[in-house]
Coordinates of C-alpha atoms in Angstrom, one line a residue:
M1 CA 0.0 0.0 0.0
T2 CA 1.4 3.4 -1.0
R3 CA 2.1 5.8 1.9
P4 CA -0.2 8.9 1.7
T5 CA 1.6 12.2 1.0
S6 CA 0.9 15.8 1.8
R7 CA -0.5 16.1 -1.7
D8 CA -3.1 13.4 -1.0
V9 CA -4.1 15.3 2.2
A10 CA -4.4 18.6 0.3
T11 CA -6.5 17.0 -2.4
A12 CA -8.8 15.3 0.0
A13 CA -9.2 18.4 2.1
G14 CA -9.6 20.7 -0.9
V15 CA -6.7 23.0 0.1
S16 CA -3.2 23.7 -1.1
Q17 CA -0.1 21.8 -0.1
A18 CA 1.2 25.0 1.5
T19 CA -1.9 25.0 3.8
V20 CA -1.2 21.4 4.8
S21 CA 2.4 22.3 5.5
L22 CA 1.4 25.3 7.7
V23 CA -1.2 23.4 9.7
L24 CA 0.8 20.2 10.3
G25 CA 3.9 22.3 11.0
G26 CA 2.1 24.3 13.7
K27 CA 2.5 27.6 11.8
W28 CA -1.1 28.1 10.8
R29 CA -2.3 30.6 13.4
G30 CA -3.1 34.0 11.7
R31 CA -2.7 32.4 8.3
V32 CA -5.3 29.7 8.2
S33 CA -8.8 29.6 9.8
E34 CA -9.4 27.4 12.8
R35 CA -12.0 25.5 10.7
T36 CA -9.6 24.8 7.9
A37 CA -6.9 23.7 10.3
T38 CA -9.3 21.3 11.9
L39 CA -10.3 19.9 8.5
V40 CA -6.6 19.4 7.5
R41 CA -5.8 17.6 10.8
E42 CA -8.8 15.3 10.5
T43 CA -8.1 14.5 6.9
A44 CA -4.5 13.6 7.7
T45 CA -5.7 11.4 10.5
T46 CA -8.3 9.7 8.3
L47 CA -5.7 9.0 5.5
G48 CA -3.1 7.9 8.0
Y49 CA -0.6 10.6 6.9
R50 CA 2.5 11.2 8.9
P51 CA 5.0 13.9 7.9
N52 CA 8.5 12.9 7.1
L53 CA 10.1 14.7 10.0
A54 CA 13.6 13.7 9.1
A55 CA 13.3 15.1 5.6
R56 CA 11.6 18.3 6.8
N57 CA 14.2 18.9 9.5
L58 CA 17.1 18.4 7.0
R59 CA 15.4 20.9 4.7
L60 CA 14.7 23.5 7.3
G61 CA 18.0 23.0 9.3
T62 CA 16.1 22.4 12.5
T63 CA 15.4 19.3 14.7
R64 CA 12.1 20.7 16.2
T65 CA 13.5 19.4 19.5
A66 CA 13.5 21.3 22.8
L67 CA 15.5 20.3 25.9
L68 CA 13.9 20.5 29.3
V69 CA 16.5 20.8 32.1
V70 CA 15.1 19.9 35.5
P71 CA 16.6 18.8 38.8
A72 CA 15.0 15.3 39.0
L73 CA 11.9 13.6 37.8
T74 CA 11.6 11.9 41.1
N75 CA 10.0 15.2 42.2
E76 CA 6.4 15.2 41.1
F77 CA 6.4 19.0 40.4
F78 CA 8.9 18.6 37.5
A79 CA 7.1 15.6 36.1
R80 CA 4.1 17.8 35.8
V81 CA 6.2 20.6 34.2
Y82 CA 7.2 18.1 31.6
T83 CA 3.6 17.0 30.9
G84 CA 2.6 20.6 30.2
A85 CA 5.6 21.3 28.0
A86 CA 5.2 18.1 26.0
R87 CA 1.5 18.9 25.4
V88 CA 2.2 22.3 23.8
A89 CA 5.3 20.9 21.9
A90 CA 3.2 18.1 20.4
E91 CA 0.6 20.6 19.1
H92 CA 3.4 22.3 17.2
G93 CA 5.2 19.2 15.9
F94 CA 8.0 19.5 18.5
G95 CA 9.5 16.9 20.7
V96 CA 10.8 17.4 24.3
V97 CA 13.9 15.7 25.6
L98 CA 14.4 15.5 29.3
Y99 CA 17.7 16.3 31.0
P100 CA 17.4 15.5 34.7
S101 CA 20.3 15.7 37.2
P102 CA 20.9 12.3 38.7
E103 CA 21.8 13.9 42.0
G104 CA 18.6 16.0 42.1
T105 CA 20.4 19.3 41.7
G106 CA 23.5 20.4 40.0
P107 CA 25.1 19.2 36.7
A108 CA 24.7 16.0 34.8
R109 CA 26.7 14.7 31.8
D110 CA 25.9 16.2 28.4
P111 CA 23.7 13.7 26.6
F112 CA 24.6 15.2 23.2
A113 CA 27.9 15.4 21.3
S114 CA 26.8 18.9 20.4
A115 CA 23.8 20.6 21.9
R116 CA 23.6 23.1 19.1
A117 CA 23.4 20.3 16.5
A118 CA 20.8 18.3 18.3
L119 CA 18.5 21.0 19.7
D120 CA 16.5 24.1 18.7
G121 CA 16.2 25.5 22.2
I122 CA 16.4 24.9 26.0
I123 CA 13.9 25.3 28.8
A124 CA 15.5 25.2 32.2
S125 CA 14.5 25.3 35.9
S126 CA 16.5 27.7 38.1
M127 CA 17.2 24.7 40.3
A128 CA 19.2 23.1 37.5
T129 CA 21.2 25.9 36.0
D130 CA 24.5 24.3 36.8
A131 CA 23.6 21.7 34.2
L132 CA 23.6 24.3 31.5
D133 CA 27.3 24.7 31.7
A134 CA 27.7 21.0 30.8
L135 CA 25.5 21.3 27.7
G136 CA 27.8 23.5 25.6
G137 CA 24.6 25.1 24.3
D138 CA 25.8 28.7 24.3
G139 CA 23.8 30.7 21.8
L140 CA 20.8 28.4 21.8
P141 CA 17.5 30.1 22.7
L142 CA 17.0 29.7 26.4
V143 CA 13.8 30.0 28.5
M144 CA 14.2 30.0 32.2
L145 CA 11.6 28.8 34.6
D146 CA 11.1 30.2 38.1
S147 CA 14.3 32.3 37.9
D148 CA 15.5 35.8 38.3
P149 CA 13.7 37.9 35.7
T150 CA 16.5 40.5 35.7
S151 CA 19.1 37.9 34.6
G152 CA 20.2 38.6 31.0
Q153 CA 21.1 34.9 30.4
A154 CA 17.7 33.9 29.0
A155 CA 15.6 35.1 26.0
A156 CA 12.4 34.7 28.1
H157 CA 11.4 34.0 31.6
V158 CA 8.4 32.1 33.0
N159 CA 7.7 32.7 36.7
L160 CA 5.2 31.8 39.3
A161 CA 3.9 34.4 41.8
I162 CA 6.1 32.9 44.5
T163 CA 6.2 36.0 46.8
D164 CA 2.4 36.2 46.6
G165 CA 2.2 32.6 47.7
I166 CA 4.4 33.3 50.7
R167 CA 2.2 36.3 51.5
Q168 CA -1.0 34.1 51.4
A169 CA 0.6 31.6 53.7
A170 CA 1.9 34.2 56.2
E171 CA -1.3 36.1 56.3
H172 CA -3.3 32.9 56.9
L173 CA -1.1 32.1 59.9
L174 CA -1.2 35.7 61.2
G175 CA -5.0 35.6 61.0
L176 CA -4.9 32.5 63.2
G177 CA -3.0 34.5 65.9
H178 CA 0.5 33.1 65.3
H179 CA 3.5 35.3 66.1
R180 CA 6.4 32.8 66.6
F181 CA 7.4 31.4 63.3
L182 CA 10.0 29.0 61.9
H183 CA 11.0 29.2 58.3
F184 CA 11.9 25.7 57.3
A185 CA 14.0 26.4 54.2
A186 CA 15.3 24.2 51.4
D187 CA 19.1 23.9 51.6
V188 CA 19.4 24.6 47.9
D189 CA 21.2 27.6 46.4
S190 CA 18.4 28.8 44.0
W191 CA 16.7 32.0 43.2
T192 CA 13.3 30.6 43.9
F193 CA 14.2 29.7 47.5
H194 CA 16.1 33.0 48.1
I195 CA 13.0 35.1 47.2
R196 CA 10.8 33.0 49.6
A197 CA 13.2 33.8 52.4
Q198 CA 13.2 37.5 51.5
A199 CA 9.5 37.7 51.3
L200 CA 8.9 35.9 54.6
A201 CA 11.4 38.0 56.4
A202 CA 9.7 41.2 55.2
L203 CA 6.2 39.9 56.1
L204 CA 7.1 38.6 59.6
A205 CA 9.4 41.4 60.8
A206 CA 9.2 42.6 64.4
P207 CA 7.1 42.4 66.6
H208 CA 6.8 38.8 65.2
E209 CA 9.5 36.3 65.9
L210 CA 11.1 34.4 62.9
R211 CA 13.8 31.8 63.0
T212 CA 15.2 29.8 60.1
A213 CA 16.2 26.1 59.8
R214 CA 17.5 24.3 56.7
A215 CA 17.3 20.9 55.3
A216 CA 17.9 19.0 52.1
L217 CA 14.8 18.2 50.0
T218 CA 14.1 14.8 51.5
V219 CA 11.6 13.7 54.2
D220 CA 14.3 12.1 56.3
A221 CA 16.6 15.1 56.2
A222 CA 13.7 17.4 57.0
R223 CA 12.6 15.2 59.9
A224 CA 16.1 15.2 61.4
A225 CA 16.6 19.0 61.1
A226 CA 13.1 19.7 62.4
E227 CA 13.6 17.5 65.5
T228 CA 16.6 19.7 66.4
A229 CA 14.8 23.0 65.5
L230 CA 11.7 22.1 67.6
A231 CA 13.4 20.3 70.5
D232 CA 13.6 23.2 73.0
P233 CA 10.2 24.2 74.3
R234 CA 11.5 27.6 75.3
H235 CA 12.2 28.6 71.7
R236 CA 9.6 26.5 70.0
P237 CA 7.5 28.3 67.3
T238 CA 3.8 27.9 67.0
A239 CA 3.9 27.8 63.2
V240 CA 6.3 26.4 60.6
V241 CA 6.4 27.8 57.0
C242 CA 8.0 25.3 54.7
D243 CA 9.6 25.9 51.3
D244 CA 8.2 22.6 50.0
D245 CA 5.6 19.9 50.8
I246 CA 8.5 17.3 51.2
L247 CA 10.0 19.5 53.9
A248 CA 6.6 19.9 55.5
A249 CA 6.1 16.1 55.7
G250 CA 9.4 15.8 57.5
V251 CA 8.3 18.5 60.0
C252 CA 5.1 16.7 60.6
K253 CA 7.0 13.4 61.4
A254 CA 9.4 15.3 63.7
A255 CA 6.4 16.9 65.5
R256 CA 4.9 13.5 66.2
R257 CA 8.1 12.1 67.5
L258 CA 8.4 15.1 69.9
G259 CA 4.8 14.5 71.1
L260 CA 3.4 17.7 69.4
R261 CA -0.1 17.7 68.0
I262 CA -0.8 19.3 64.6
P263 CA -2.4 21.8 64.5
E264 CA -3.2 22.1 68.2
D265 CA 0.5 22.7 69.2
L266 CA 2.1 23.5 65.9
S267 CA 0.7 24.7 62.6
V268 CA 2.6 23.6 59.4
T269 CA 2.3 25.0 55.8
G270 CA 3.9 23.6 52.7
F271 CA 4.5 24.8 49.1
D272 CA 3.7 23.0 45.8
D273 CA 0.5 21.0 46.6
L274 CA 2.0 17.6 45.6
A275 CA 0.1 14.4 46.1
L276 CA 2.0 14.1 49.3
A277 CA 0.0 17.0 50.7
T278 CA -3.1 14.9 51.0
A279 CA -1.3 11.7 51.9
V280 CA -0.1 13.0 55.3
E281 CA -2.3 13.2 58.3
P282 CA -3.6 15.8 59.0
E283 CA -3.7 16.9 55.4
L284 CA -1.4 19.8 54.6
T285 CA -2.2 23.4 54.2
T286 CA -0.1 24.4 51.2
V287 CA 0.4 26.9 48.3
R288 CA -0.7 25.2 45.1
L289 CA 1.7 25.8 42.2
P290 CA 0.2 24.9 38.8
A291 CA 3.2 23.0 37.5
E292 CA 1.7 21.9 34.1
R293 CA 0.9 25.5 33.3
V294 CA 4.6 26.3 34.0
G295 CA 5.6 23.7 31.4
E296 CA 3.0 25.0 28.9
Q297 CA 4.1 28.6 29.2
G298 CA 7.8 27.5 29.0
M299 CA 7.2 25.8 25.7
T300 CA 5.0 28.6 24.4
A301 CA 7.7 31.1 25.3
L302 CA 10.4 29.0 23.5
L303 CA 8.2 28.8 20.4
A304 CA 7.7 32.5 20.4
V305 CA 11.5 33.1 20.7
L306 CA 12.2 30.7 17.9
D307 CA 9.6 32.5 15.8
G308 CA 11.3 35.9 16.5
T309 CA 8.3 37.1 18.5
P310 CA 8.8 39.0 21.7
W311 CA 7.3 37.1 24.7
T312 CA 6.2 38.5 27.9
A313 CA 3.6 37.3 30.4
P314 CA 2.6 38.1 34.0
D315 CA 3.6 35.7 36.8
I316 CA 1.5 32.6 37.0
P317 CA -1.0 33.0 39.9
V318 CA -0.7 30.6 42.9
E319 CA -3.3 29.8 45.5
L320 CA -3.2 28.8 49.2
T321 CA -5.1 25.6 49.8
V322 CA -6.2 25.5 53.4
R323 CA -6.4 22.0 55.0
D324 CA -6.1 20.6 58.6
S325 CA -2.4 21.2 59.3
T326 CA -3.1 24.8 60.4
G327 CA -5.2 26.1 63.2
P328 CA -5.4 28.8 65.9
A329 CA -2.2 29.6 67.8
P330 CA -2.0 27.8 71.1
T331 CA -2.6 29.9 74.2
P332 CA 0.4 30.4 76.4

């Protein structure tokens, strides 16, 4: 059986081959109507037509491949980011290659002999920027996720409204009467965690009391650090604001080992709204970060940069989800 061609699709749909190329190449918006684009896609599906990507890439001098640089896929947040990026990429005939660090943060080995030859652009988390040095992709279009918008390294930035999330968590706890706080911070040198600390310090300045403890992004490390931070009743906070749900889970384990009740003795908030947030007991009050939307906007921004179109967008909104791990401050 002869493999269908783009000419066959054009004939069956009653359009030109140029229109078929625009639609299936993801370049139709503003040039072809939505109705015609739908017709072309449906016709291609009915005929079983698949574009010869290798030939097209050779002709255009592009691989239609984006690299997504993340700390580790063991973190649910970044798996969701990939899902969002891959969805938008597929709509435009692109593929997304993942580049996770095996250590969770920091560099990994370059999977390509030449990043420039194998890729059209890079989308990178601020938590994995060290990996960019190993890629040798200088000059490739770069979109940074959750990173310093004043940095000149990237062609575009996609950010969450992180400081607003911290504000929502802090105001929630202040409204419950808390005045003694512990910031349980991620021991990761990353812009996204630096601005959380800055925002919280500004919101909980005197007369409130704010201390800081740090831990690696694992439940066991967080539990051990929290046991130390919460051990002395004379300096014990009534509320703990955590940089991440994983850290919050460790704090909850430490509290139980110390005989503290949540939220009667200690309120705990997280950040991310991972599946873990509803797996712990009591369920975790946390700031929900729409990870898939981050991936979608990251890929959309890269496509705009590749098309030579300026790309700007407001920070992606976040929302505090109140559950049972927070309650009124205990009375002295």
